[in-house]
Structure formats: structure tokens, C-alpha cells
CSV table of C-alpha atoms and ligand atoms in Angstrom, one decimal:
chain,number,residue,atom,x,y,z
A,1,MET,CA,11.7,169.7,112.5
A,2,ASP,CA,13.2,166.7,114.0
A,3,GLY,CA,16.1,165.5,111.7
A,4,LYS,CA,17.1,162.9,114.2
A,5,ALA,CA,13.8,160.8,114.0
A,6,LEU,CA,13.4,161.5,110.1
A,7,ALA,CA,16.9,160.1,109.6
A,8,ALA,CA,16.2,157.0,111.6
A,9,LYS,CA,13.1,156.4,109.6
A,10,ILE,CA,14.9,156.9,106.4
A,11,ARG,CA,17.7,154.4,107.6
A,12,GLN,CA,15.1,151.8,108.4
A,13,GLN,CA,13.6,152.0,104.9
A,14,LEU,CA,17.2,151.9,103.4
A,15,ALA,CA,18.1,148.8,105.4
A,16,ARG,CA,15.1,147.0,103.6
A,17,GLU,CA,16.1,148.2,100.2
A,18,VAL,CA,19.8,147.2,100.9
A,19,ALA,CA,18.6,143.8,101.9
A,20,VAL,CA,16.7,143.3,98.5
A,21,HIS,CA,19.8,144.7,96.5
A,22,THR,CA,22.1,142.4,98.3
A,23,GLU,CA,20.0,139.2,97.5
A,24,ARG,CA,20.6,139.9,93.8
A,25,THR,CA,24.1,141.2,93.8
A,26,LEU,CA,27.1,142.6,95.9
A,27,ALA,CA,26.2,144.5,99.1
A,28,PRO,CA,26.7,148.3,98.6
A,29,GLY,CA,30.3,149.4,100.0
A,30,LEU,CA,31.1,152.9,101.3
A,31,ALA,CA,34.8,153.7,101.3
A,32,THR,CA,35.3,156.7,103.9
A,33,VAL,CA,38.8,158.3,103.4
A,34,LEU,CA,40.3,160.2,106.3
A,35,VAL,CA,43.5,162.1,105.7
A,36,GLY,CA,45.2,163.4,109.0
A,37,GLU,CA,43.6,163.5,112.6
A,38,ASP,CA,41.1,166.3,112.6
A,39,PRO,CA,39.0,165.6,115.7
A,40,ALA,CA,35.6,166.6,114.2
A,41,SER,CA,36.4,164.6,111.0
A,42,GLU,CA,37.2,161.6,113.1
A,43,VAL,CA,33.7,161.8,114.8
A,44,TYR,CA,31.9,162.4,111.4
A,45,VAL,CA,33.5,159.5,109.6
A,46,ALA,CA,33.0,157.1,112.7
A,47,SER,CA,29.3,157.8,112.6
A,48,LYS,CA,29.0,157.4,108.8
A,49,ARG,CA,30.8,154.1,109.0
A,50,LYS,CA,28.7,152.9,111.9
A,51,LEU,CA,25.5,153.8,110.1
A,52,SER,CA,26.3,152.5,106.9
A,53,VAL,CA,27.2,149.0,108.5
A,54,ALA,CA,23.9,149.2,110.5
A,55,VAL,CA,21.8,149.3,107.3
A,56,GLY,CA,23.7,146.4,105.6
A,57,MET,CA,26.5,148.3,103.7
A,58,ASN,CA,30.2,147.1,103.6
A,59,ASP,CA,32.8,149.3,105.2
A,60,PHE,CA,35.9,150.0,103.2
A,61,HIS,CA,37.3,152.9,105.4
A,62,ARG,CA,40.8,153.8,104.8
A,63,ARG,CA,43.1,156.4,106.3
A,64,LEU,CA,46.3,158.2,105.5
A,65,PRO,CA,48.7,160.2,107.6
A,66,GLY,CA,48.3,164.0,107.6
A,67,ASN,CA,51.6,164.4,105.9
A,68,CYS,CA,51.0,162.2,103.0
A,69,SER,CA,51.4,163.6,99.4
A,70,GLN,CA,49.0,164.5,96.8
A,71,GLY,CA,50.0,161.3,94.8
A,72,GLN,CA,49.3,159.1,97.6
A,73,VAL,CA,45.8,160.1,97.9
A,74,GLU,CA,45.4,160.1,94.3
A,75,ASP,CA,46.6,156.4,94.2
A,76,LEU,CA,44.2,155.4,96.9
A,77,LEU,CA,41.4,157.2,95.2
A,78,ASP,CA,42.3,155.4,92.0
A,79,GLU,CA,42.4,152.2,93.8
A,80,LEU,CA,38.9,152.6,95.4
A,81,ALA,CA,37.6,153.8,91.9
A,82,GLY,CA,38.7,150.5,90.3
A,83,ASP,CA,37.3,148.3,93.2
A,84,ASP,CA,33.8,146.8,92.3
A,85,ARG,CA,33.1,146.2,95.8
A,86,VAL,CA,33.3,150.0,96.5
A,87,SER,CA,30.0,151.6,95.5
A,88,GLY,CA,30.9,155.0,96.9
A,89,ILE,CA,33.8,157.0,97.9
A,90,LEU,CA,33.6,159.7,100.4
A,91,LEU,CA,36.7,161.9,100.8
A,92,GLN,CA,36.3,163.5,104.2
A,93,LEU,CA,36.9,167.3,104.1
A,94,PRO,CA,38.7,169.5,105.2
A,95,LEU,CA,41.9,167.9,103.8
A,96,PRO,CA,45.4,169.1,105.2
A,97,LYS,CA,46.2,172.5,103.6
A,98,HIS,CA,49.2,171.3,101.5
A,99,LEU,CA,46.8,168.9,99.3
A,100,ASP,CA,44.8,170.3,96.5
A,101,ALA,CA,41.3,169.3,97.5
A,102,GLU,CA,39.6,170.3,94.4
A,103,ALA,CA,41.7,168.0,92.1
A,104,LEU,CA,41.3,165.2,94.8
A,105,ILE,CA,37.4,165.6,94.8
A,106,ASP,CA,37.5,165.6,91.1
A,107,ARG,CA,39.5,162.5,90.9
A,108,ILE,CA,36.4,160.4,92.1
A,109,PRO,CA,34.3,159.0,89.4
A,110,TRP,CA,31.1,160.7,89.1
A,111,HIS,CA,29.2,157.4,89.5
A,112,LYS,CA,30.9,156.9,92.9
A,113,ASP,CA,30.6,160.4,94.1
A,114,VAL,CA,28.4,160.0,97.1
A,115,ASP,CA,29.2,163.4,98.5
A,116,GLY,CA,27.9,164.9,95.1
A,117,LEU,CA,30.8,167.3,95.1
A,118,THR,CA,32.7,166.6,91.9
A,119,THR,CA,32.6,169.2,89.1
A,120,HIS,CA,30.5,166.5,87.1
A,121,SER,CA,28.0,166.0,89.9
A,122,ALA,CA,27.7,169.7,90.2
A,123,GLY,CA,27.2,170.2,86.4
A,124,LEU,CA,24.5,167.7,86.4
A,125,LEU,CA,22.7,169.4,89.4
A,126,SER,CA,23.1,172.7,87.8
A,127,ARG,CA,21.5,171.2,84.3
A,128,GLY,CA,18.6,169.4,86.3
A,129,LEU,CA,19.9,166.1,85.2
A,130,PRO,CA,19.8,162.9,87.4
A,131,GLY,CA,22.9,162.4,89.4
A,132,LEU,CA,24.1,162.2,93.0
A,133,ARG,CA,23.3,165.3,95.1
A,134,PRO,CA,25.3,166.9,97.9
A,135,CYS,CA,24.0,165.3,101.1
A,136,THR,CA,23.5,168.2,103.4
A,137,PRO,CA,21.3,170.3,100.8
A,138,SER,CA,19.4,167.0,100.0
A,139,GLY,CA,18.8,166.4,103.6
A,140,VAL,CA,17.3,170.0,104.0
A,141,ILE,CA,14.9,169.4,101.2
A,142,THR,CA,13.9,166.1,102.5
A,143,LEU,CA,13.3,167.5,105.9
A,144,LEU,CA,11.3,170.6,104.6
A,145,LYS,CA,9.0,168.2,102.6
A,146,GLU,CA,8.4,165.8,105.4
A,147,TYR,CA,7.1,168.8,107.4
A,148,ASP,CA,5.0,169.9,104.4
A,149,VAL,CA,6.7,173.1,104.1
A,150,ASP,CA,5.4,174.5,100.8
A,151,LEU,CA,8.4,175.3,98.6
A,152,VAL,CA,6.4,176.3,95.2
A,153,GLY,CA,6.8,179.8,94.9
A,154,ALA,CA,8.0,180.4,98.5
A,155,ASN,CA,10.5,183.0,99.1
A,156,ALA,CA,13.7,181.1,100.0
A,157,VAL,CA,16.8,182.6,101.4
A,158,VAL,CA,20.2,180.7,101.6
A,159,ILE,CA,22.9,182.0,103.8
A,160,GLY,CA,26.2,180.9,102.4
A,161,ARG,CA,27.6,180.2,98.8
A,162,SER,CA,29.9,177.4,99.4
A,163,GLU,CA,30.2,174.5,97.1
A,164,LEU,CA,29.4,172.1,99.7
A,165,VAL,CA,26.2,173.6,101.1
A,166,GLY,CA,25.2,177.2,99.9
A,167,LYS,CA,25.2,176.8,96.0
A,168,PRO,CA,23.7,173.2,95.8
A,169,MET,CA,21.1,174.2,98.5
A,170,ALA,CA,20.0,177.0,96.3
A,171,ARG,CA,19.9,174.9,93.0
A,172,LEU,CA,17.8,172.3,94.8
A,173,LEU,CA,15.5,174.9,96.2
A,174,LEU,CA,15.1,176.3,92.6
A,175,ALA,CA,14.4,172.7,91.4
A,176,GLU,CA,11.4,172.8,93.8
A,177,HIS,CA,10.2,176.0,92.3
A,178,ALA,CA,11.0,178.3,95.2
A,179,THR,CA,12.0,181.8,94.6
A,180,VAL,CA,15.7,181.6,95.7
A,181,THR,CA,18.0,184.4,97.1
A,182,ILE,CA,21.6,183.7,98.2
A,183,VAL,CA,23.2,185.9,100.8
A,184,HIS,CA,26.9,185.7,101.7
A,185,SER,CA,29.8,187.5,103.5
A,186,LYS,CA,29.7,190.5,101.2
A,187,SER,CA,25.9,191.1,101.2
A,188,ARG,CA,24.4,194.2,102.5
A,189,ASP,CA,21.8,194.5,105.3
A,190,LEU,CA,21.2,190.7,106.1
A,191,ALA,CA,18.2,191.2,108.2
A,192,GLU,CA,16.3,193.0,105.6
A,193,ILE,CA,16.9,190.1,103.3
A,194,THR,CA,16.1,187.2,105.6
A,195,ARG,CA,13.0,188.8,107.0
A,196,ARG,CA,11.5,188.3,103.7
A,197,ALA,CA,12.0,184.5,103.7
A,198,ASP,CA,9.3,182.1,104.0
A,199,VAL,CA,12.1,179.5,104.2
A,200,LEU,CA,15.5,180.4,105.6
A,201,VAL,CA,18.5,178.1,105.4
A,202,ALA,CA,21.3,179.3,107.6
A,203,ALA,CA,24.7,178.0,106.4
A,204,ALA,CA,27.2,180.7,107.2
A,205,GLY,CA,29.2,178.9,110.0
A,206,VAL,CA,28.8,181.9,112.1
A,207,PRO,CA,27.6,181.1,115.8
A,208,ARG,CA,24.4,182.8,116.5
A,209,LEU,CA,24.2,184.8,113.4
A,210,ILE,CA,20.3,184.7,113.1
A,211,SER,CA,18.3,186.1,115.9
A,212,ARG,CA,14.6,187.5,116.2
A,213,GLN,CA,15.3,190.5,114.1
A,214,HIS,CA,16.3,188.4,110.9
A,215,VAL,CA,13.1,186.1,111.0
A,216,SER,CA,9.4,186.9,109.9
A,217,PRO,CA,6.8,185.2,112.0
A,218,GLY,CA,5.9,181.7,110.7
A,219,ALA,CA,9.1,181.1,108.6
A,220,ALA,CA,10.6,177.6,108.3
A,221,ILE,CA,14.2,177.8,109.4
A,222,VAL,CA,16.9,175.4,108.9
A,223,ASP,CA,19.9,175.7,110.8
A,224,VAL,CA,23.0,173.8,109.1
A,225,GLY,CA,25.8,175.5,111.1
A,226,ILE,CA,27.6,173.4,113.5
A,227,HIS,CA,29.9,174.8,116.3
A,228,ARG,CA,31.4,173.2,119.1
A,229,ASP,CA,32.2,174.9,122.4
A,230,LYS,CA,32.5,174.1,126.0
A,231,ASP,CA,28.7,173.8,126.3
A,232,GLY,CA,28.4,171.4,123.4
A,233,LEU,CA,27.1,171.8,119.9
A,234,SER,CA,25.1,174.8,118.7
A,235,GLY,CA,24.2,176.4,115.4
A,236,ASP,CA,24.0,179.6,113.3
A,237,VAL,CA,20.7,180.4,114.7
A,238,GLU,CA,19.8,181.6,118.3
A,239,PHE,CA,17.4,178.9,118.9
A,240,ARG,CA,15.8,180.1,122.1
A,241,GLU,CA,15.2,183.5,120.9
A,242,VAL,CA,13.8,182.3,117.4
A,243,GLU,CA,11.8,179.2,118.5
A,244,GLY,CA,8.6,181.0,119.5
A,245,LEU,CA,8.5,182.9,116.3
A,246,ALA,CA,9.5,180.6,113.5
A,247,GLY,CA,6.7,178.1,112.2
A,248,ARG,CA,9.1,175.5,111.8
A,249,LEU,CA,12.8,175.2,113.2
A,250,THR,CA,15.7,172.5,113.2
A,251,PRO,CA,17.6,172.1,116.4
A,252,VAL,CA,21.3,171.6,116.7
A,253,PRO,CA,22.2,168.8,117.2
A,254,GLY,CA,19.3,166.6,115.9
A,255,GLY,CA,18.5,168.6,112.9
A,256,VAL,CA,20.4,168.6,109.7
A,257,GLY,CA,23.5,166.6,110.9
A,258,PRO,CA,21.6,163.1,111.0
A,259,MET,CA,19.8,164.0,107.7
A,260,THR,CA,23.2,164.4,105.9
A,261,ILE,CA,24.2,160.8,107.0
A,262,ALA,CA,20.9,159.5,105.9
A,263,GLU,CA,21.4,161.1,102.5
A,264,LEU,CA,24.9,159.7,102.3
A,265,LEU,CA,23.5,156.2,102.8
A,266,ARG,CA,20.8,156.8,100.3
A,267,ASN,CA,23.5,157.9,97.6
A,268,THR,CA,25.6,155.1,98.3
A,269,LEU,CA,22.7,152.6,97.6
A,270,LYS,CA,21.9,154.7,94.4
A,271,ALA,CA,25.7,154.3,93.3
A,272,ALA,CA,25.4,150.7,94.0
A,273,GLN,CA,22.2,150.4,91.8
A,274,LEU,CA,23.9,152.4,89.1
A,275,ALA,CA,26.9,150.1,89.1
A,276,GLU,CA,24.4,147.2,88.8
A,277,GLU,CA,22.8,148.7,85.8
A,278,GLN,CA,26.0,149.3,84.2
A,279,ALA,CA,27.1,145.8,84.8
A,280,THR,CA,23.7,144.5,83.1
A,281,LYS,CA,24.2,146.8,80.2
A,282,ASN,CA,28.1,145.9,79.6
A,283,PRO,CA,28.4,142.2,80.9
A,284,SER,CA,31.9,141.0,81.2
A,285,LEU,CA,33.3,139.1,78.4
A,286,ASP,CA,34.8,136.3,80.2
B,301,NAD,P1,31.9,177.9,104.2
B,301,NAD,O1,33.0,178.6,105.3
B,301,NAD,O2,32.6,177.2,103.2
B,301,NAD,O3,31.0,178.9,103.6
B,301,NAD,C1,30.2,179.6,104.5
B,301,NAD,C2,29.4,180.7,103.7
B,301,NAD,O4,28.9,181.7,104.5
B,301,NAD,C3,30.3,181.5,102.7
B,301,NAD,O5,29.7,181.6,101.5
B,301,NAD,C4,30.3,183.0,103.3
B,301,NAD,O6,30.3,183.9,102.2
B,301,NAD,C5,28.9,183.0,104.0
B,301,NAD,N1,29.0,183.9,105.1
B,301,NAD,C6,30.0,184.0,106.1
B,301,NAD,N2,29.7,184.9,107.0
B,301,NAD,C7,28.5,185.4,106.6
B,301,NAD,C8,27.6,186.4,107.3
B,301,NAD,N3,28.0,187.0,108.3
B,301,NAD,N4,26.7,186.8,106.5
B,301,NAD,C9,26.2,186.1,105.4
B,301,NAD,N5,26.9,185.0,104.8
B,301,NAD,C10,28.1,184.8,105.5
B,301,NAD,O7,31.1,176.8,105.2
B,301,NAD,P2,30.2,175.5,104.7
B,301,NAD,O8,31.1,174.3,104.4
B,301,NAD,O9,29.3,176.0,103.7
B,301,NAD,O10,29.5,175.3,106.1
B,301,NAD,C11,28.6,176.3,106.7
B,301,NAD,C12,28.2,175.6,108.1
B,301,NAD,O11,27.7,174.7,107.9
B,301,NAD,C13,29.4,175.4,108.9
B,301,NAD,O12,29.2,175.8,110.4
B,301,NAD,C14,29.7,173.8,108.8
B,301,NAD,O13,30.2,173.2,109.9
B,301,NAD,C15,28.2,173.5,108.8
B,301,NAD,N6,28.0,172.3,107.9
B,301,NAD,C16,27.1,171.2,108.4
B,301,NAD,C17,26.8,170.2,108.0
B,301,NAD,C18,25.9,169.1,108.6
B,301,NAD,O14,25.8,168.0,108.3
B,301,NAD,N7,25.0,169.7,109.5
B,301,NAD,C19,27.5,169.8,106.7
B,301,NAD,C20,28.2,170.8,106.3
B,301,NAD,C21,28.5,172.0,106.8
């Protein structure tokens, strides 16, 4: 499953929708917040900024030094929350260890939470109510649908239970009527469970965790893992071993990564549309 090509198609469509939006009102604006100098985060933030500008959005990138205080990040998030030009706020993770990431994520107002990671957004997803969804799991669903992978009644196995990927992934698959199993670091006999999967989403963050013995013939496999070594990027799945066996498979790079950014841009436009709706309902009195 070619995430790179699908993401490019989604961005083209978004660029048209952003142009229509911008004719009526302020252009959507994305504020990426980078704290410290994590090299992988620098790369991710750079591509999020570049691609948001490419679809016609405004870039409100901000950065803080790695030794900044909790209060400094809070002040910055509050400033961005109060800025009408900023439709969406993305606090790039991971944060330096001395900061309380959970509290900072929850400082982002739900209607600007384009990463979909606040407690409020997680609650909306959990209850099946409209809201901004986490980008990586949304990208996985979009990719599976593009390739006509039947999710209704399918046995879907998600490896990983993080707030960022595993848990929202399981909830989104459930919303698509899949029968969902979550496996994690304490689960017994991984292969026995994954071999029952029609759809397998690997998000353990363990290089080459999934090999032939974990896969049933014809299964759709989505590799969320990203690992960097001297040979470049790889995922949680032994791509070459599994390639001939899986019905569908995502590569790393070129699978879930570009889809994550496409969904971030989609969320940013949605956040801008939410702000426009709010402004129409509650026009300023002056
Ligand atoms: P995490 O470390 O927070 O969570 C990993 C999860 O995997 C945990 O719930 C853990 O219980 C489970 N796990 C670990 N080892 C396991 C094992 N041997 N068997 C079964 N389960 C196991 O990581 P995360 O933030 O959820 O990210 C997971 C991976 O996805 C990482 O490689 C990360 O870099 C990647 N990622 C990619 C994108 C993207 O855009 N492609 C986005 C987010 C994360």
C-alpha cells in the first residue's frame, strides 16, 4: 500500500479546499512547537511545515530551548491558543524529560488539537463523537480504505497500546466494525494472536518484530514502526520476508509516515472550519 502516493493525492485535494476556504476567510494556520533539539523531531517538524505551506496554509512555527521551564511552554501554548490566525497547534513529541508532557498536551484547546491527543479529543473518539482524531491511526484507516481492505467483521490485531498510536488505532478500527484485539509488551504468544489477523497493525516500536511466522497468508499488514540505523529507515515488519505472504503491506519509508502528515493537514483545515463556524455563531460585538 503506497502511502506516499495516496498522501500526495490527499494534499492536492486539500490544496483545492484550502483555496476555497481562504477566499472566504483567514487561511488555515498551523503552529508547530518544537522544544529542544531532537534530530528526528527536527526532520518531522520541517516536513510538516513545508507541506502545510505547500497546500496554502500559514506557518506559525515556534521553538523553545531544551532547558525551558514548564511555565514557558504553557505561556507559549496559551498565546497560540488565543491567536485567531492559528487554527491548529502541534506540540512535537517527545518533550525533554523534565517537562510534564501530559499536562502540556491538555493545555491545547480541543478545537485546535490537530494531533488529536488531548484528553478531550481522546474522550470524543472513545464515545464515537465528532472531533479531531490522532493523525497516524487516521492515516492507517484512510490507507486501508483506499485499498478496499474490508474492515467490517474483520479480525484486526493492533500491536501496541500507546495513547499516540495503539489505543486510538483500536478505537478507529472498532468504529469501522472490525473485531479488534490489542497486543502489548505483556501479551503471551504474539505469533499465535497475530496469525489470526486479517488486518495487522504493527506499532510496537521494535525493529523486525514481525516475520513470516506472525502472518497469515493474504493478511493486510500496516507497519507503523520507524527505526533509523546506518542503512536508513525500517519498520517493525521484516518487509522482505513478509512481502510474498501478505495480501497488502505498507513499506517503510513511504507507508504510514506520509499519511500521518496528510491527516495532520486535514485536521488543520477541519480546525479552521470549526473556528469559522464558531465565529459565525458568535459574531464579535464590535
Ligand atoms: P510506544 O513505545 O509509546 O508504544 C509501544 C507499544 O508497543 C507499547 O504499548 C508496548 O506495550 C508495545 N510493545 C512493545 N514491545 C512489544 C512486543 N515485543 N510485543 C508486543 N507489543 C509490544 O511507541 P508509539 O509512540 O506507539 O510508537 C510505536 C512505533 O511507531 C515507533 O517505532 C514510532 O517511531 C512509530 N511511529 C510512527 C509514526 C508514523 O508517522 N509512521 C507515528 C508515531 C509513531
